Short mmCIF file of C-alpha atoms in Angstrom, two decimals:
data_model
loop_
_atom_site.label_atom_id
_atom_site.label_comp_id
_atom_site.label_asym_id
_atom_site.label_seq_id
_atom_site.Cartn_x
_atom_site.Cartn_y
_atom_site.Cartn_z
CA MET A 68 11.09 -12.30 3.95
CA GLY A 69 7.61 -11.42 5.21
CA ARG A 70 4.55 -11.04 3.06
CA ARG A 71 4.59 -7.22 3.25
CA ALA A 72 8.25 -7.10 2.18
CA GLU A 73 7.43 -9.37 -0.77
CA LEU A 74 4.61 -7.07 -1.83
CA ILE A 75 6.83 -3.99 -1.54
CA GLU A 76 9.38 -5.69 -3.80
CA LYS A 77 6.58 -6.52 -6.26
CA TYR A 78 5.43 -2.87 -6.23
CA ALA A 79 9.01 -1.65 -6.76
CA ALA A 80 9.40 -4.00 -9.73
CA ASP A 81 6.11 -2.70 -11.14
CA ILE A 82 7.37 0.90 -10.91
CA LYS A 83 10.62 -0.06 -12.64
CA GLU A 84 8.97 -2.11 -15.40
CA LYS A 85 5.87 -0.06 -16.16
CA LEU A 86 7.15 3.46 -15.43
CA GLY A 87 10.88 3.10 -16.01
CA GLU A 88 11.65 4.75 -12.66
CA THR A 89 13.72 3.67 -9.71
CA PRO A 90 11.40 3.95 -6.70
CA ASP A 91 12.25 5.64 -3.44
CA MET A 92 12.07 2.45 -1.37
CA ASP A 93 11.69 4.28 1.94
CA LEU A 94 8.67 6.23 0.68
CA LEU A 95 7.20 3.19 -1.09
CA THR A 96 7.49 1.20 2.14
CA LYS A 97 5.77 3.93 4.17
CA VAL A 98 2.98 4.35 1.61
CA THR A 99 2.46 0.57 1.53
CA ILE A 100 2.28 0.41 5.34
CA GLY A 101 -0.20 3.32 5.21
CA CYS A 102 -2.48 1.26 2.97
CA GLY A 103 -3.00 -1.10 5.88
CA PRO A 104 -4.50 -4.55 5.44
CA SER A 105 -5.96 -3.68 2.02
CA ILE A 106 -2.67 -4.75 0.40
CA TYR A 107 -3.43 -8.37 1.36
CA ASN A 108 -6.89 -8.42 -0.25
CA ASP A 109 -6.88 -9.16 -3.99
CA ASP A 110 -9.73 -6.76 -4.75
CA ALA A 111 -8.73 -3.92 -2.42
CA SER A 112 -5.04 -4.07 -3.33
CA THR A 113 -5.73 -2.85 -6.87
CA VAL A 114 -7.38 0.25 -8.28
CA ALA A 115 -10.30 -0.04 -10.71
CA SER A 116 -9.38 2.96 -12.83
CA SER A 117 -12.51 2.70 -14.98
CA ASP A 118 -14.79 3.03 -11.92
CA PRO A 119 -15.63 6.69 -11.19
CA GLU A 120 -16.62 5.83 -7.60
CA GLU A 121 -13.22 4.23 -7.01
CA LEU A 122 -11.43 7.31 -8.34
CA ASP A 123 -13.60 9.53 -6.15
CA ARG A 124 -12.64 7.42 -3.11
CA ILE A 125 -8.98 7.98 -3.95
CA ARG A 126 -9.60 11.71 -4.30
CA GLN A 127 -11.58 11.98 -1.05
CA GLY A 128 -9.86 9.39 1.13
CA TYR A 129 -6.28 9.71 0.05
CA LEU A 130 -5.65 13.06 -1.58
CA ILE A 131 -7.90 15.20 0.60
CA LYS A 132 -7.92 13.28 3.92
CA LYS A 133 -4.45 11.73 4.00
CA LEU A 134 -2.36 14.22 2.01
CA GLY A 135 -4.39 17.25 3.11
CA LEU A 136 -4.85 18.67 -0.36
CA PRO A 137 -7.65 21.14 -1.15
CA ASP A 138 -10.43 19.76 -3.34
CA GLY A 139 -10.44 20.89 -6.93
CA PRO A 140 -10.00 19.78 -10.54
CA ALA A 141 -6.23 19.42 -10.04
CA LEU A 142 -6.88 16.28 -7.98
CA THR A 143 -8.83 14.56 -10.74
CA ASP A 144 -6.22 15.67 -13.28
CA ALA A 145 -3.45 14.18 -11.15
CA ILE A 146 -5.30 10.87 -10.76
CA ASN A 147 -5.76 10.69 -14.52
CA THR A 148 -2.10 11.57 -15.13
CA VAL A 149 -0.96 8.80 -12.78
CA ILE A 150 -3.38 6.25 -14.27
CA ASP A 151 -2.24 7.16 -17.80
CA ALA A 152 1.43 6.83 -16.82
CA TYR A 153 0.78 3.49 -15.10
CA GLY A 154 -1.16 2.30 -18.15
CA ARG A 155 -4.93 2.43 -18.48
CA SER A 156 -4.95 -0.99 -20.14
CA ASN A 157 -2.89 -2.45 -17.28
CA ARG A 158 -5.44 -4.42 -15.25
CA SER A 159 -3.29 -4.68 -12.11
CA LYS A 160 -2.76 -1.14 -10.93
CA TYR A 161 -1.63 -1.65 -7.36
CA ARG A 162 -3.17 0.76 -4.87
CA ALA A 163 0.15 1.28 -3.07
CA VAL A 164 1.84 2.23 -6.36
CA VAL A 165 -0.96 4.63 -7.33
CA TYR A 166 -0.77 6.27 -3.90
CA TYR A 167 3.03 6.44 -4.10
CA LEU A 168 2.84 8.12 -7.51
CA LEU A 169 0.21 10.60 -6.32
CA CYS A 170 2.27 11.42 -3.24
CA ARG A 171 5.30 12.12 -5.45
CA HIS A 172 3.19 14.05 -7.97
CA PHE A 173 2.10 16.51 -5.29
CA GLY A 174 5.45 16.56 -3.45
CA LYS A 175 3.78 15.39 -0.23
CA GLU A 176 6.50 12.96 0.87
CA SER A 177 6.68 14.84 4.18
CA VAL A 178 3.30 13.32 5.15
CA TYR A 179 5.15 10.02 5.62
CA SER A 180 8.18 11.32 7.54
#
């Protein structure tokens, strides 16, 4: 099994354990691939949910640019909802999982088809 496949399995286990959901493996795989090489970097592979600049990068770079959503307070609300569900005290919030959850939250799975 390659490194990416191992990481996808780790992300799927995280979704099962921390959120009690069975992930859509096809979507999770596509979101993970979309994250590019950042998944292999310890710092870039996780989200610093207490850093407002990091959350703004997610809003600008992922929600607006990648998913094509209009800017507005709903984006920040969604990020906070996902972070709360994932667990604010959880130090390892994987970027691919956060992106996957945001994609599902907004029903934008078609972006990855």
